[in-house]
Coordinates of C-alpha atoms in Angstrom, one line a residue:
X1 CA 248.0 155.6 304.1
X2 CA 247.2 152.5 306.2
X3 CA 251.2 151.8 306.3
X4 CA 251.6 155.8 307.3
X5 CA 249.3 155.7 310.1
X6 CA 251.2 152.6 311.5
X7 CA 254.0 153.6 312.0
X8 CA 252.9 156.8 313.3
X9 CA 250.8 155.2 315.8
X10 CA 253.5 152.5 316.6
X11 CA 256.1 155.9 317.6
X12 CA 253.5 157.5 319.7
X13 CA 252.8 154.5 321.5
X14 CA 256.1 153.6 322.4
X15 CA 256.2 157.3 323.6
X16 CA 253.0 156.9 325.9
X17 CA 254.5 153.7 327.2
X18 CA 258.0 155.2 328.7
X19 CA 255.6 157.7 330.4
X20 CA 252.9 155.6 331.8
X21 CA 254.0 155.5 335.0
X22 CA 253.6 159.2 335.0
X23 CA 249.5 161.4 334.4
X24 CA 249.3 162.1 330.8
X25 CA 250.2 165.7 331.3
X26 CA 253.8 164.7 332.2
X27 CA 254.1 162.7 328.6
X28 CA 252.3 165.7 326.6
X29 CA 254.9 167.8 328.3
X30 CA 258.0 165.9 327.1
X31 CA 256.0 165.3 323.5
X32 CA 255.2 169.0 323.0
X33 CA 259.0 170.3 323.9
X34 CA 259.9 168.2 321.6
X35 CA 257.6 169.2 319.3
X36 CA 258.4 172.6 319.9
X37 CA 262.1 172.4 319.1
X38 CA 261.7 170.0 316.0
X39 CA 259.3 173.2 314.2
X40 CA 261.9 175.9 315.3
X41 CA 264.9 173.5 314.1
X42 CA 262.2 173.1 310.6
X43 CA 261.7 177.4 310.5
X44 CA 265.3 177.9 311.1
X45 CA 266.5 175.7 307.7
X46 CA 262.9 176.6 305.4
X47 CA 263.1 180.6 306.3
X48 CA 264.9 183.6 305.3
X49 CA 266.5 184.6 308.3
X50 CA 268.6 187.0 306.9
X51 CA 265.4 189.0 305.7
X52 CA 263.6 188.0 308.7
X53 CA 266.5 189.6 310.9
X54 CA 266.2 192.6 308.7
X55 CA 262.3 193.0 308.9
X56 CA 262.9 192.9 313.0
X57 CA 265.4 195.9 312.9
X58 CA 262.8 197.7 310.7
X59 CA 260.2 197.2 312.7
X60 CA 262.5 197.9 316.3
X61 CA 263.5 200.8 314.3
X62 CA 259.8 202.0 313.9
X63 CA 258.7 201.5 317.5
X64 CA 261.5 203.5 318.7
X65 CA 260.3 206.3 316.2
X66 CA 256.9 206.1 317.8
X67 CA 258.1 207.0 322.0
X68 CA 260.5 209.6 320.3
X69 CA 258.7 211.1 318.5
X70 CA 254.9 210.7 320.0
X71 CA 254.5 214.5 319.2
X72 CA 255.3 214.3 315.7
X73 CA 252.1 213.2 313.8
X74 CA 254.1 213.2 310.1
X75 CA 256.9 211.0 311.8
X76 CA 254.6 208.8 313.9
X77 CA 252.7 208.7 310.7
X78 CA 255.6 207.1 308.6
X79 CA 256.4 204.8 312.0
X80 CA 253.2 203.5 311.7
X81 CA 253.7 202.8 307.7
X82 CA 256.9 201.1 308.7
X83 CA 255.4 199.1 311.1
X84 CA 252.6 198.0 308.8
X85 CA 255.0 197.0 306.3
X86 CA 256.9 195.0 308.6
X87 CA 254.8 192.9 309.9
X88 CA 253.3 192.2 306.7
X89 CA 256.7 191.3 305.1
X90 CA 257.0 189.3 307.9
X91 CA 253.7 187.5 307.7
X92 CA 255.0 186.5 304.3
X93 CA 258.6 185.4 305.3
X94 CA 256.8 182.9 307.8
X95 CA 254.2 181.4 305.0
X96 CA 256.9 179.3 303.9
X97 CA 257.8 177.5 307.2
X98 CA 254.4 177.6 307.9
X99 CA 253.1 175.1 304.5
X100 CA 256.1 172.9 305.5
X101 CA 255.1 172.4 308.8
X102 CA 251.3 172.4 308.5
X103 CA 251.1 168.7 307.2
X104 CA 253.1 166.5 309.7
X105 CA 252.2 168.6 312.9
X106 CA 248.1 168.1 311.8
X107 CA 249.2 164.4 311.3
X108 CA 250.4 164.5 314.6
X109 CA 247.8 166.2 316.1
X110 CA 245.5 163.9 314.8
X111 CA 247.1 161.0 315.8
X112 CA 247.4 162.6 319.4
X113 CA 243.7 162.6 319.6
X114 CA 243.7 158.7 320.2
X115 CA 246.2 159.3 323.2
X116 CA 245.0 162.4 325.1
X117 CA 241.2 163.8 323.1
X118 CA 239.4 160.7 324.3
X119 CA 238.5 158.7 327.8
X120 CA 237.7 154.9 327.6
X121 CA 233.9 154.3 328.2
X122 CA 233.1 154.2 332.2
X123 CA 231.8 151.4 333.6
X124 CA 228.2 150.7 334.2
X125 CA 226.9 153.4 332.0
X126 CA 225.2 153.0 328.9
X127 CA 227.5 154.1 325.4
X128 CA 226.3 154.4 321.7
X129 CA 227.7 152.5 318.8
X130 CA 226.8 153.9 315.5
X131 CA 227.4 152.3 312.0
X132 CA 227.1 154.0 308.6
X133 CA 225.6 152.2 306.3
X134 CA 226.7 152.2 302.7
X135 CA 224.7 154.3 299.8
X136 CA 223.1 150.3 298.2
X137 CA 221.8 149.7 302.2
X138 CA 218.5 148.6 302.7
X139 CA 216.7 149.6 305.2
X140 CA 213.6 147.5 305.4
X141 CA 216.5 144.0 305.7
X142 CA 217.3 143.1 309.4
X143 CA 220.0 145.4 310.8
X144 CA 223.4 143.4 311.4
X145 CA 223.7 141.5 314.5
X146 CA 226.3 142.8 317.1
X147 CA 228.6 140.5 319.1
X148 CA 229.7 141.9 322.3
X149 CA 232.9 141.0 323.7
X150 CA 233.3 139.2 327.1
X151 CA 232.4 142.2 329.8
X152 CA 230.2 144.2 327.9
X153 CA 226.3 143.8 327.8
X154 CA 223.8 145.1 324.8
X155 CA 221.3 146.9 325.8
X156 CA 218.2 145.9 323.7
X157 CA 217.9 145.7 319.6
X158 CA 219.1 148.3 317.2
X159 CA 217.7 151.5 316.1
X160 CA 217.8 152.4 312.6
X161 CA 217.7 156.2 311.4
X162 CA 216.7 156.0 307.4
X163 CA 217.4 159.2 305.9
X164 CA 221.0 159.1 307.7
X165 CA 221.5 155.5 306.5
X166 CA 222.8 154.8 310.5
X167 CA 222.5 151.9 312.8
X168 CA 223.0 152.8 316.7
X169 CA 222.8 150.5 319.2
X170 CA 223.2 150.7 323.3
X171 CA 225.8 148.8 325.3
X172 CA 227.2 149.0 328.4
X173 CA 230.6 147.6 329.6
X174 CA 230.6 146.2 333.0
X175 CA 234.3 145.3 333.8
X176 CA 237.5 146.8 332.2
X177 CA 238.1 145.9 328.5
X178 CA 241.2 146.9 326.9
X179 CA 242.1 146.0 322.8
X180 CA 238.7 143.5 322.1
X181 CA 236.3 144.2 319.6
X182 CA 232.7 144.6 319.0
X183 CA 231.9 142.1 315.7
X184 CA 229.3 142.9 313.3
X185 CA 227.8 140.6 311.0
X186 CA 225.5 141.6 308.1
X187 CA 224.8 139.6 305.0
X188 CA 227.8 136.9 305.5
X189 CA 229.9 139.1 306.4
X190 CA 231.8 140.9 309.1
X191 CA 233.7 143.7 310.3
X192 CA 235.0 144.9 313.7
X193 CA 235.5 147.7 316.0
X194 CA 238.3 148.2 318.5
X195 CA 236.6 149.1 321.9
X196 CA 237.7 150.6 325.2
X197 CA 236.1 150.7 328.9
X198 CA 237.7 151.2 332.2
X199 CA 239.4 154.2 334.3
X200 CA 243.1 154.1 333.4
X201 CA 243.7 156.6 330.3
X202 CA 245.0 155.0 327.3
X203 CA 245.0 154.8 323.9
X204 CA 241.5 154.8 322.5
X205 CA 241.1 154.9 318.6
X206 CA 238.0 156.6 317.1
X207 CA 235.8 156.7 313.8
X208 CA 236.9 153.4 312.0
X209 CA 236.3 154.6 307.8
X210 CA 236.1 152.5 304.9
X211 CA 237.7 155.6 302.6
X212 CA 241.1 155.9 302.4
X213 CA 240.8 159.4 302.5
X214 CA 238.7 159.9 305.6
X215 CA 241.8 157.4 307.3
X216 CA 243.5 161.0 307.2
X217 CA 241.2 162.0 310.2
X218 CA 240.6 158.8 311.4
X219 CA 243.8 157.1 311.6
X220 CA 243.2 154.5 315.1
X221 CA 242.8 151.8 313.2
X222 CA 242.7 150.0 309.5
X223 CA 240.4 150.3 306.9
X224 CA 237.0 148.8 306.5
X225 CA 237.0 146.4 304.2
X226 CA 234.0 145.0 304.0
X227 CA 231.1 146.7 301.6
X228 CA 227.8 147.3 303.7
X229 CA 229.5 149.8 306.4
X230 CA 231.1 153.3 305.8
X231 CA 232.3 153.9 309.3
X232 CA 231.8 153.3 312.5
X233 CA 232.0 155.3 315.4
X234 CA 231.9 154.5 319.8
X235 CA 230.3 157.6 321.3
X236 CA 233.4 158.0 323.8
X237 CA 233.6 160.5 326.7
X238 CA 236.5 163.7 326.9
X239 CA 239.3 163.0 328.6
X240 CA 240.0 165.5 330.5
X241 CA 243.9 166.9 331.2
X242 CA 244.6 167.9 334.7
X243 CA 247.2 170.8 334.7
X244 CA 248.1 172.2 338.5
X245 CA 244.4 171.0 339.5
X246 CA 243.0 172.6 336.6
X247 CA 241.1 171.2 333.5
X248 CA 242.9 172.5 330.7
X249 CA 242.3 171.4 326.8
X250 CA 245.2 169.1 325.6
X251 CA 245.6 171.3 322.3
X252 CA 245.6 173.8 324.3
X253 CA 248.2 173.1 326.6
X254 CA 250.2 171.0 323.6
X255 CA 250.6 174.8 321.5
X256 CA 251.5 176.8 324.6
X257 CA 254.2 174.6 326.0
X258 CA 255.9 174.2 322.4
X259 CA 255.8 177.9 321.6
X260 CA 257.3 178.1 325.3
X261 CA 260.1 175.8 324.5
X262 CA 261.0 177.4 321.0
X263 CA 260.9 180.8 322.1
X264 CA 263.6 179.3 325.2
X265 CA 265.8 177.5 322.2
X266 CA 265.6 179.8 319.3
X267 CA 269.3 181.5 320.6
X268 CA 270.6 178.3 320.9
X269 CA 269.7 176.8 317.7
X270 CA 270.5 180.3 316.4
X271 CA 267.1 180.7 315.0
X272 CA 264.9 183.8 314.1
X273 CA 261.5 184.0 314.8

């Protein structure tokens, strides 16, 4: 999964660096046409389109019973029927497309998250760094010690929460850091955490795991391999997408522009949808 996530990450990034000269709304733009025309091209070759052009005639068919005959209750009746059937014939002609394209868009959307869900920490303000312990912890040993990196202060000892086997502690970044790391030592050993601060949006990696299985929805960066920690996570701010002026959520405007762009293909790729 570690290679996965990689390479994923290495594509993407190469992506966000043709368009950094741009605000990240121009990038998601050009990321969800495409996007948008790779899942009709997918729909196209994993459907029934011959059935699906079928089930659209029918259900054509039954709106224009329903204007002509809006005075006829048995025929608007049956229209109705039709209709129902339709769309639920449909429903199940699009479940196929649908399970083929559900795992590589929700690994893309995840990996997106790094690029457009999070801002790097400002500056001069306070941030939490949590740690999650492993099951063996023991809480009554001294916490791990926490080396900052050059340009960030911490703010004071640890805090330990017991019952949710967590360590937090405060920092606060005072000039830009981009790609350095916040080292923990505990026991002889270490781990790190990638760590961004600053105002330029970037690329800004989340929850670092120790499974391999929670690397599926934490993908930034590898795995923990050391045994006392089970995550941890920087407590970073939104990042907020500015659309026309307008704050807009960047799943939110990723899902509308790519069902925009494959409704404007789907004649050219010959595709029904």
């Amino acid at each position: 999964m570690e290679a996965l996530n990689r390479i994923i990450d290495a594509v993407l990034l190469l992506f966000y660096w043709c368009f950094s000269w741009a605000p990240p709304v121009v990038g998601l733009t050009c990321l969800s046409i495409a996007a948008g025309a790779a899942m009709l091209w997918v729909f196209g070759k994993t459907s029934n389109q011959q059935r699906m052009k079928q089930v659209k005639r029918r259900v054509q068919a039954g709106l224009l019973e329903l204007r002509l005959f809006v005075d006829e209750p048995a025929i608007s009746l049956r229209a109705q029927r039709t209709l129902l059937a339709a769309n639920l014939n449909y429903l199940f002609l699009a479940l196929r497309p649908t399970l083929w394209m559900i795992v590589p868009v929700g690994l893309l959307l995840v990996h997106l998250e790094a690029f457009y869900d999070r801002a790097p920490l400002p500056l001069s303000q306070p941030a939490l760094v949590t740690m999650g312990m492993t099951a063996d912890w023991n809480p009554s040993a001294p916490p791990p010690a926490l080396t900052v990196p050059l340009g960030v202060e911490s703010l004071g000892p640890p805090v330990r929460a017991v019952a949710a086997r967590e360590v937090t502690w405060r920092i606060m970044p005072l000039s830009p850091v981009s790609a350095d790391k916040l080292v923990f030592h505990f026991d002889g050993k270490q781990v790190s955490k990638w760590m961004e601060a600053g105002s330029r949006q970037r690329y800004v990696p989340g929850k670092r795991v120790r499974s391999g299985w929670a690397m599926i929805l934490s993908p930034g960066e590898g795995r923990i391999h050391s045994d006392f920690a089970e995550w941890i996570e920087i407590r970073y701010p939104d990042a907020g997408l500015r659309v026309f002026g307008f704050r807009v959520h960047w799943l939110v405007w990723f899902f509308v522009v790519s069902m925009v762009a494959a409704l404007f293909l789907k004649k050219r790729f010959g595709v029904v949808i």
